[in-house]
XYZ file of C-alpha atoms in Angstrom:
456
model
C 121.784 -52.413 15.533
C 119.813 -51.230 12.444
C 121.499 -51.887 9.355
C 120.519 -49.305 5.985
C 120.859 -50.854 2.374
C 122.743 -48.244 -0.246
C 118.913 -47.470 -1.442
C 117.660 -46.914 2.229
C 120.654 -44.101 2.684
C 119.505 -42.592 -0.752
C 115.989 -42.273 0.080
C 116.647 -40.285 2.992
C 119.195 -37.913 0.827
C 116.066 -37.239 -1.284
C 113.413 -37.068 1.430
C 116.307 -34.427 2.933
C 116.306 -32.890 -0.243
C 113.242 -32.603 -1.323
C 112.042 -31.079 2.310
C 114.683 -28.005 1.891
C 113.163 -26.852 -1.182
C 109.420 -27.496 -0.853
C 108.148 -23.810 0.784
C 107.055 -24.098 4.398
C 103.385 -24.151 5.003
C 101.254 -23.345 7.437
C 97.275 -24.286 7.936
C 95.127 -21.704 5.702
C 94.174 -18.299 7.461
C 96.241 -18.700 10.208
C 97.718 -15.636 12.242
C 101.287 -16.125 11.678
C 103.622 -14.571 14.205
C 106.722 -12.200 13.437
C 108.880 -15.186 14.941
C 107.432 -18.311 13.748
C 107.638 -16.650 10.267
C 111.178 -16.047 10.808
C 112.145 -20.085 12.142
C 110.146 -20.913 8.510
C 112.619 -18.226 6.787
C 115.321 -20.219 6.174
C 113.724 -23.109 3.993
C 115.285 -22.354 0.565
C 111.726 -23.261 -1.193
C 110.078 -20.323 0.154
C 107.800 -19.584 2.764
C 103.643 -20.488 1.547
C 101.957 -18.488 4.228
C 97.937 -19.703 2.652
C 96.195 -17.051 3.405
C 97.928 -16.062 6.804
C 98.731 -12.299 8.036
C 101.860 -11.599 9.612
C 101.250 -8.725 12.651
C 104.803 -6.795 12.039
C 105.924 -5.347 15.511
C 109.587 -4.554 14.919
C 111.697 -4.234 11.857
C 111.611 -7.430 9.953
C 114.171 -8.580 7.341
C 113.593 -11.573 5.493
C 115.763 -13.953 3.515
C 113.839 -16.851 1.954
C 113.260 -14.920 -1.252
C 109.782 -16.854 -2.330
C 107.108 -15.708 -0.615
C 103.527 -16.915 -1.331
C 99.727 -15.999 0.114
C 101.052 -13.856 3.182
C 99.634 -10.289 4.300
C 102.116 -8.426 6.108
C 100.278 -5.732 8.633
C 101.660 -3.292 11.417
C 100.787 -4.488 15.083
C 99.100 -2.667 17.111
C 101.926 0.251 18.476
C 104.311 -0.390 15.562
C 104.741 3.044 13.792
C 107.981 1.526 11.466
C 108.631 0.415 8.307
C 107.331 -2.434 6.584
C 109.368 -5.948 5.516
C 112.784 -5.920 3.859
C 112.830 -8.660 1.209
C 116.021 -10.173 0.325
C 117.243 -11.715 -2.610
C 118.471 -15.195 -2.450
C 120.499 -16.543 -5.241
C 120.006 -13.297 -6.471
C 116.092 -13.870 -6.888
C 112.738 -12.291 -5.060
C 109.495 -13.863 -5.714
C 106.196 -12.404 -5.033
C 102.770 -14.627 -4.898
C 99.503 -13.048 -3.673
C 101.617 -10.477 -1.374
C 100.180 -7.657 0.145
C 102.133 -4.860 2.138
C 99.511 -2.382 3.507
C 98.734 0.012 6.354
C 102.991 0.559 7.458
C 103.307 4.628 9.018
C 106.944 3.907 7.403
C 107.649 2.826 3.731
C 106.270 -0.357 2.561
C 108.368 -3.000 1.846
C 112.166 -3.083 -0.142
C 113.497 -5.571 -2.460
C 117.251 -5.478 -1.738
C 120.379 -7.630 -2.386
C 123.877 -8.359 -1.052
C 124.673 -8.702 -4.581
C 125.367 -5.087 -6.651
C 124.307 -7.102 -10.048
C 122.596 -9.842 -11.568
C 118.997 -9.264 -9.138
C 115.844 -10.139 -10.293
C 112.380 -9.305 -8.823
C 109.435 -11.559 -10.567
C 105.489 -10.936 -9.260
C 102.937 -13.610 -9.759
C 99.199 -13.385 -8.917
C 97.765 -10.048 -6.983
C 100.086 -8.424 -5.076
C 99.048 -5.070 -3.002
C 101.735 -2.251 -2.061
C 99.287 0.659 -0.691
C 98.464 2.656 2.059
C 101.871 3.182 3.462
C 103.914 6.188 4.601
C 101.573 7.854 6.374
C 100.564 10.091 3.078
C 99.422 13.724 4.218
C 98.136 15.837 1.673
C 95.472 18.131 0.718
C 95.022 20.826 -1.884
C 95.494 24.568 -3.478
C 92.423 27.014 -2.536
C 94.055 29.808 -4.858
C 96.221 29.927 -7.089
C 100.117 30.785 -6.712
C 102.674 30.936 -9.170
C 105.453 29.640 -6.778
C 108.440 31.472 -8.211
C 106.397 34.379 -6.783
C 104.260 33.124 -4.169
C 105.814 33.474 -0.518
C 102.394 31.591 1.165
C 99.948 29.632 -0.086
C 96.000 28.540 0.843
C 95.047 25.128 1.327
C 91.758 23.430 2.419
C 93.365 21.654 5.349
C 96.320 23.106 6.915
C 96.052 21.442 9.755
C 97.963 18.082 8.230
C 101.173 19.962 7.996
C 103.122 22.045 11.608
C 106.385 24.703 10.706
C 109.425 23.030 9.567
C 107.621 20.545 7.350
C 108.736 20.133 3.954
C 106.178 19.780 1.427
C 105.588 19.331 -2.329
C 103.249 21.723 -4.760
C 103.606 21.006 -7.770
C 107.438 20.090 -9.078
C 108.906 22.191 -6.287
C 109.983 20.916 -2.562
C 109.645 23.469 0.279
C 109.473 24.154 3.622
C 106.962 25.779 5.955
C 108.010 28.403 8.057
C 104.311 29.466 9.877
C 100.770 28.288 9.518
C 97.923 30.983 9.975
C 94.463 29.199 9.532
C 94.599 28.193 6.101
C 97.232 29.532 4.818
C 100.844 28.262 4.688
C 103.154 30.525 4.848
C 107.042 29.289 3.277
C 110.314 29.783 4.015
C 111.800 32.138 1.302
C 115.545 32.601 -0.604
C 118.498 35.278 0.649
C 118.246 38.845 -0.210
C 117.227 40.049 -2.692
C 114.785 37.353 -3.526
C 113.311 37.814 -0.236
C 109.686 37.388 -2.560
C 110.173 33.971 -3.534
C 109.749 31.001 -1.802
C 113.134 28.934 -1.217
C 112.869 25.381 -3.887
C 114.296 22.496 -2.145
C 114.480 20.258 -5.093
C 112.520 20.235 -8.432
C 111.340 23.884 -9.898
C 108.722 26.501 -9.753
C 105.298 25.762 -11.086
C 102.555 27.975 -12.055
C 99.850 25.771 -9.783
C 96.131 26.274 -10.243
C 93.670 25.661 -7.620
C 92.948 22.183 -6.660
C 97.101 21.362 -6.715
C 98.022 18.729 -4.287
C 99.669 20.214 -1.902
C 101.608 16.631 -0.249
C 104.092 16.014 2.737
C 107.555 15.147 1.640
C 107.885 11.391 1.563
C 111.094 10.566 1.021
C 111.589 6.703 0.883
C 108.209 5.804 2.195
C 107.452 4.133 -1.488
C 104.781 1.358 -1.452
C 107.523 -1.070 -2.575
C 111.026 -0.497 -3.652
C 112.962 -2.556 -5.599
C 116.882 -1.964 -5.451
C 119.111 0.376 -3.536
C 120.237 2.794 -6.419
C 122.880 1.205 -7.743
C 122.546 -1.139 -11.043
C 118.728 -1.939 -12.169
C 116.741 -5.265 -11.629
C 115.366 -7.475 -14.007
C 112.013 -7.111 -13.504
C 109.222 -9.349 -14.533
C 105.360 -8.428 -13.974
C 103.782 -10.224 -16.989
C 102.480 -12.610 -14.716
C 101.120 -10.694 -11.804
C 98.463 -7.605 -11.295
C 99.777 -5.110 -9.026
C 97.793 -2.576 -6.779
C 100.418 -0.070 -5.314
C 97.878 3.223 -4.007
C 97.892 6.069 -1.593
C 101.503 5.597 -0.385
C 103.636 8.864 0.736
C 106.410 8.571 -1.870
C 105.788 6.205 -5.128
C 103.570 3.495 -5.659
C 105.891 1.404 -7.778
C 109.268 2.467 -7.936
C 112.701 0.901 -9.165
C 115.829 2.302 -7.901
C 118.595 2.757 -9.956
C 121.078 5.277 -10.960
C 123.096 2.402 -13.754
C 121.655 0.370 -16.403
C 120.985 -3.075 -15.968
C 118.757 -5.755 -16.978
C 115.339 -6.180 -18.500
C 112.157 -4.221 -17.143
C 108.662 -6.214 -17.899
C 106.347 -3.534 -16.395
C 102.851 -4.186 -16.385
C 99.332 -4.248 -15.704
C 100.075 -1.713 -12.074
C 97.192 0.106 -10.906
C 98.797 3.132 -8.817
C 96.522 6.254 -7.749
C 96.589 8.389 -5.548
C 100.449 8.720 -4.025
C 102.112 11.951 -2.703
C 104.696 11.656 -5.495
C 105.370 9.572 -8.833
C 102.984 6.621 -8.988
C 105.108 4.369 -11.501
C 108.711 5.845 -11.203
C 111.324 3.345 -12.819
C 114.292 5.217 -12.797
C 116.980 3.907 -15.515
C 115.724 1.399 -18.299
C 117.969 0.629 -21.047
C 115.195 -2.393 -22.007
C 112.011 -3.307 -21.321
C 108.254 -2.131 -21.084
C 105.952 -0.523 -19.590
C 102.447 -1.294 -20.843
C 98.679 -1.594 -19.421
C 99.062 0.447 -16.530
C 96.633 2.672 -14.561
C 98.536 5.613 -13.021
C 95.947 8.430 -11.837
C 95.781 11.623 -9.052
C 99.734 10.766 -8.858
C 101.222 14.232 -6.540
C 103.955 14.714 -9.490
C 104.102 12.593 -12.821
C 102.149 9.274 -13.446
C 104.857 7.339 -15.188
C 108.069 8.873 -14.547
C 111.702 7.297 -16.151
C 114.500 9.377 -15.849
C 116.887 7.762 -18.647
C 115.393 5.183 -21.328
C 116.802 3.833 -24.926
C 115.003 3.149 -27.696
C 114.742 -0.457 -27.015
C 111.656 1.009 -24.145
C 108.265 0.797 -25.174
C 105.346 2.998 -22.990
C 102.042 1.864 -24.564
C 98.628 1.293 -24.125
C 98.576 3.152 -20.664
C 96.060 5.342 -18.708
C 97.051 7.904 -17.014
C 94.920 11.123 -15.193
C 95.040 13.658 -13.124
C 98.999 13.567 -12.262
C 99.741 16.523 -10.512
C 103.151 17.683 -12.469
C 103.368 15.544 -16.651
C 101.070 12.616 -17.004
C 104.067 10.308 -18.873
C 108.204 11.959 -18.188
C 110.597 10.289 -19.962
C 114.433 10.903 -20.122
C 117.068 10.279 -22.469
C 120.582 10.748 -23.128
C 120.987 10.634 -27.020
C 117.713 8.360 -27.649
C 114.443 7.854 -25.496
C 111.845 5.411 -25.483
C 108.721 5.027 -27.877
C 105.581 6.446 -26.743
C 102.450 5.153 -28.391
C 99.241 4.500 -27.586
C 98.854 6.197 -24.578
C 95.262 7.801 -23.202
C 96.302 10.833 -20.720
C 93.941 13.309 -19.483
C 94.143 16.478 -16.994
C 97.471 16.275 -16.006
C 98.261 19.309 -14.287
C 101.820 20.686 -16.182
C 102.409 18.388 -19.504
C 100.905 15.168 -21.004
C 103.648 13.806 -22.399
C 107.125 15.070 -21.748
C 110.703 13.582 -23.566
C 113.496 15.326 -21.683
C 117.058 15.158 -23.174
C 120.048 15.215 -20.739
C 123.693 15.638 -21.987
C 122.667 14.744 -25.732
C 120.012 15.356 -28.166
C 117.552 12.794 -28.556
C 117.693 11.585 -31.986
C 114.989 9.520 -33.489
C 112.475 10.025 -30.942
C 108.970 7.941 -31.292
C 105.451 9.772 -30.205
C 102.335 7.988 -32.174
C 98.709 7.264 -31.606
C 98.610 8.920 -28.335
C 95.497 10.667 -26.708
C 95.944 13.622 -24.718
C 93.253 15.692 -23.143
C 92.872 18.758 -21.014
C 96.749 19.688 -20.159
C 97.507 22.661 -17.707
C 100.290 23.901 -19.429
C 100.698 21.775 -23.056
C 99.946 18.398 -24.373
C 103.865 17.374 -25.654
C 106.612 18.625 -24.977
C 109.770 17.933 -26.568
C 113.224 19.166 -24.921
C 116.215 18.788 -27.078
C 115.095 16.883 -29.943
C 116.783 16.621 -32.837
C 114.623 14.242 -34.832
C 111.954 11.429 -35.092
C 109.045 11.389 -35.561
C 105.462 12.499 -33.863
C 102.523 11.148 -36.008
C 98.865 10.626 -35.234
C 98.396 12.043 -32.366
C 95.164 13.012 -30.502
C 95.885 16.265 -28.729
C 93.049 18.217 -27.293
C 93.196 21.442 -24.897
C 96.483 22.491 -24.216
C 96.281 26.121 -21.877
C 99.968 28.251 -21.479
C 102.081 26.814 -24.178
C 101.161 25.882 -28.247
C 100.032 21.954 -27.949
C 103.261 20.630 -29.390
C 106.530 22.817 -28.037
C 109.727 21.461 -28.881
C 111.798 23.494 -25.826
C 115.305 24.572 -26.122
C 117.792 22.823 -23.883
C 120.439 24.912 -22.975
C 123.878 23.878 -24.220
C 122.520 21.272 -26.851
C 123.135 22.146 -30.865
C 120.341 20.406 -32.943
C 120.434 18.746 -36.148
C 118.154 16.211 -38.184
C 114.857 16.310 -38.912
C 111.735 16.440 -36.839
C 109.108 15.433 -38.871
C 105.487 16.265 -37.096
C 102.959 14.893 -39.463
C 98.744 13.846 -39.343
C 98.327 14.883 -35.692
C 94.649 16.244 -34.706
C 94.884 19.245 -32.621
C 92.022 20.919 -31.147
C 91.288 23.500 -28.235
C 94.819 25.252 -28.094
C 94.873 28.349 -26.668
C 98.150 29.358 -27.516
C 98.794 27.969 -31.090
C 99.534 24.374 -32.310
C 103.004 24.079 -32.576
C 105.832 26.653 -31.139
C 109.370 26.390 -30.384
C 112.156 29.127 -27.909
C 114.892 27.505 -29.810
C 116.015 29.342 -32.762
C 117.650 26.783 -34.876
C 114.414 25.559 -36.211
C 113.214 25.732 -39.721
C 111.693 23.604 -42.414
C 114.565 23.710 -44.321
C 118.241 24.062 -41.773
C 120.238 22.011 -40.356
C 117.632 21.539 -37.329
C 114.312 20.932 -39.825
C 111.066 20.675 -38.496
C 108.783 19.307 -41.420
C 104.715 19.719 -40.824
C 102.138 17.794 -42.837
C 98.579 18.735 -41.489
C 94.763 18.167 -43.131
C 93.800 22.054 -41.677
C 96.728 24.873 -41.870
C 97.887 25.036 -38.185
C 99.131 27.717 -35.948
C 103.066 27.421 -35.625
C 105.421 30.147 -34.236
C 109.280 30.340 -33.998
C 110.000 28.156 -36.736
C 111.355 29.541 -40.033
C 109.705 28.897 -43.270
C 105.996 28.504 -41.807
């Protein structure tokens, strides 16, 4: 019979220890199977794949929450969604992932837990290429509140039935004839206009992406759309391209947490390329968001403890930068945005007016419709601003929001405008003036164009 000092006994609790939360590793490079990656998934260090790639060929949820150096790849014959991460201890950890090439959405960061989740990316991760993303563009042009078909340059990506995106309206095809697209249209007596799914009607120029609906089919998800995530990118770069849906998107409908959101390069996806739903703190800085189907960076409700700075953003099909707010919004500064196909920069209030609102420093070039938009804002300031070409709209409209009363003052002051073809500043609500209740004060070098706002 073997007999084990005290310090023997301890020094296999530690070896025992030590082996549950050291990540499982396999030899560099290897092909690593959908089953031997789940026996390694239960090793609370983490799984360290080195280099391997992981041949999905059924759904695959996974619960080790630290994943390192693994590409994750549809088998041959798999036409489903990518991984399901879960959180363990209420953590996910990204190292050198990638998540390509999935005919379903990419991968989602979920939890068992409703709160206290955090998602943290280190090194290069890659969420692209999934969803199967269909889209081509506008031949003509078509106002689509009046527009009952439509001509693309490749109908043949889309059958009757489809739902599609042009612009910020959803709708559905009823017959194709060659090229053109013909849409399913509203009740009597709007029997004219095309039936909107969800969004609006744009006035869409040619070259409009003209996308698939891709509901869900995001190149990674974080959160199931209750409370947010912490979120924490400082650490990583992040390549999230060409997917159906969004590139990078967090889903939340209830604020929560801290949002560190940086250094994503996201072009080319049927919808938002950077969508981040509710932030009531955080960042979003030193992003690349271009050729997005709708807006670049899109949050639907921010604070004033949000930055958005020192982004680039191009060619978004709907606002280059949309930002929310219920009472206060985030600061914009900083910003270089260029031919975005509706509005550069757009601060949206919903049940309040946004008081104190923050738009500096930006660079805006070559807007379809205007360069910033303001909807029920009360005051703040917009100051030093670089805002060249702005088409249907004056460059700086501060929009009417229906049910909102304004007070404060808006002061608008040192901006360089340039190329507007329908004045410099303009307003539809009629509360404005430089001296009521709602006062809009100007300070310009050159005398500038402004309509609808008493006193100028």
């Amino acid at each position: 019979m073997i007999k084990f000092t005290r310090r023997d006994f301890l020094s296999s609790l530690a070896v025992c220890s030590m082996a549950s939360i050291i990540p499982a590793r396999i030899a560099y490079g290897k092909p690593l199977g959908q089953e031997q990656l789940l026996s390694l998934d239960i090793n609370e260090g983490g799984v360290d794949g080195n280099g391997s790639i992981v041949l999905v060929k059924k759904p695959l949820i996974l619960h080790a929450g630290h994943y390192s150096n693994i590409t994750f790849s549809p088998d041959a014959g798999y036409f489903g969604p990518g991984p399901i991460f879960m959180a363990r201890n209420g953590k996910v950890i990204h190292n050198n992932i990638t998540v390509s090439g999935f005919s379903g959405p990419g991968c989602k960061i979920l939890s068992d837990s409703e709160i206290g989740n955090s998602f943290i990316a280190l090194g290069k991760c890659n969420y692209s290429n999934n969803g199967d993303l269909r889209r081509t563009t506008l031949t003509s042009s078509a106002n689509m509140r009046f527009s009952p078909s439509i001509f693309v340059a490749d109908s043949s990506l889309f059958k009757p039935g489809d739902f599609i995106w042009i612009g910020d309206g959803k709708f559905k095809i009823r017959e194709i004839k060659g090229s053109e697209i013909l849409l399913v249209t509203g009740a009597p007596p709007n029997i004219i206009s095309p039936m909107v799914f969800s969004g609006g009607y744009d006035k869409c120029t040619v070259g409009q992406f003209v996308t698939m609906n891709g509901d869900d089919k995001h190149g990674i998800r974080i959160g199931n759309g209750g409370y947010g995530w912490d979120i924490d990118l400082s650490q990583s770069k992040i390549e999230s391209s060409h997917n159906s849906g969004a590139g990078f998107y967090h889903a939340c409908k209830k604020f929560n947490g801290k949002q560190i959101i940086e250094n994503i390069t996201s072009i080319g996806n049927g919808y938002i390329n950077i969508g981040m739903s509710y932030m009531r703190e955080g960042v979003i800085k030193n992003c690349i968001a271009r050729d997005s189907g709708n807006n670049g960076i899109d949050v639907f409700a921010t604070s004033k403890k949000v930055d958005i700075h020192d982004n680039i953003v191009s060619g978004a099909g709907v606002d280059g930068i949309f930002i929310g707010g219920d009472g206060e919004s985030a600061r914009v500064y900083d910003n270089k945005i260029s031919n975005c196909r509706r509005v550069g920069i757009l601060i949206n209030a919903r049940l309040n007016p946004i008081k104190e609102v923050f738009v500096k420093g930006n660079m805006i070039l070559n807007s379809g419709m205007n360069s910033l938009t303001l909807t029920g804002v009360e005051s703040g300031a917009v100051n030093e601003n670089n805002l060249n070409g702005s088409v249907k709209r004056p460059t700086i409209y501060l929009e009417r929001r229906n049910g909102l009363a304004l007070s404060g003052i808006l002061n608008i002051s040192d901006n360089t405008i340039s190329n507007s073809s329908s004045g410099d500043i303009g307003t539809n609500y009629p509360g404005y003036s430089n001296t009521s209740e709602a006062a809009v004060k100007i300070k310009s070098a050159r005398k500038l164009d402004v309509s609808g706002i008493k006193g100028y």
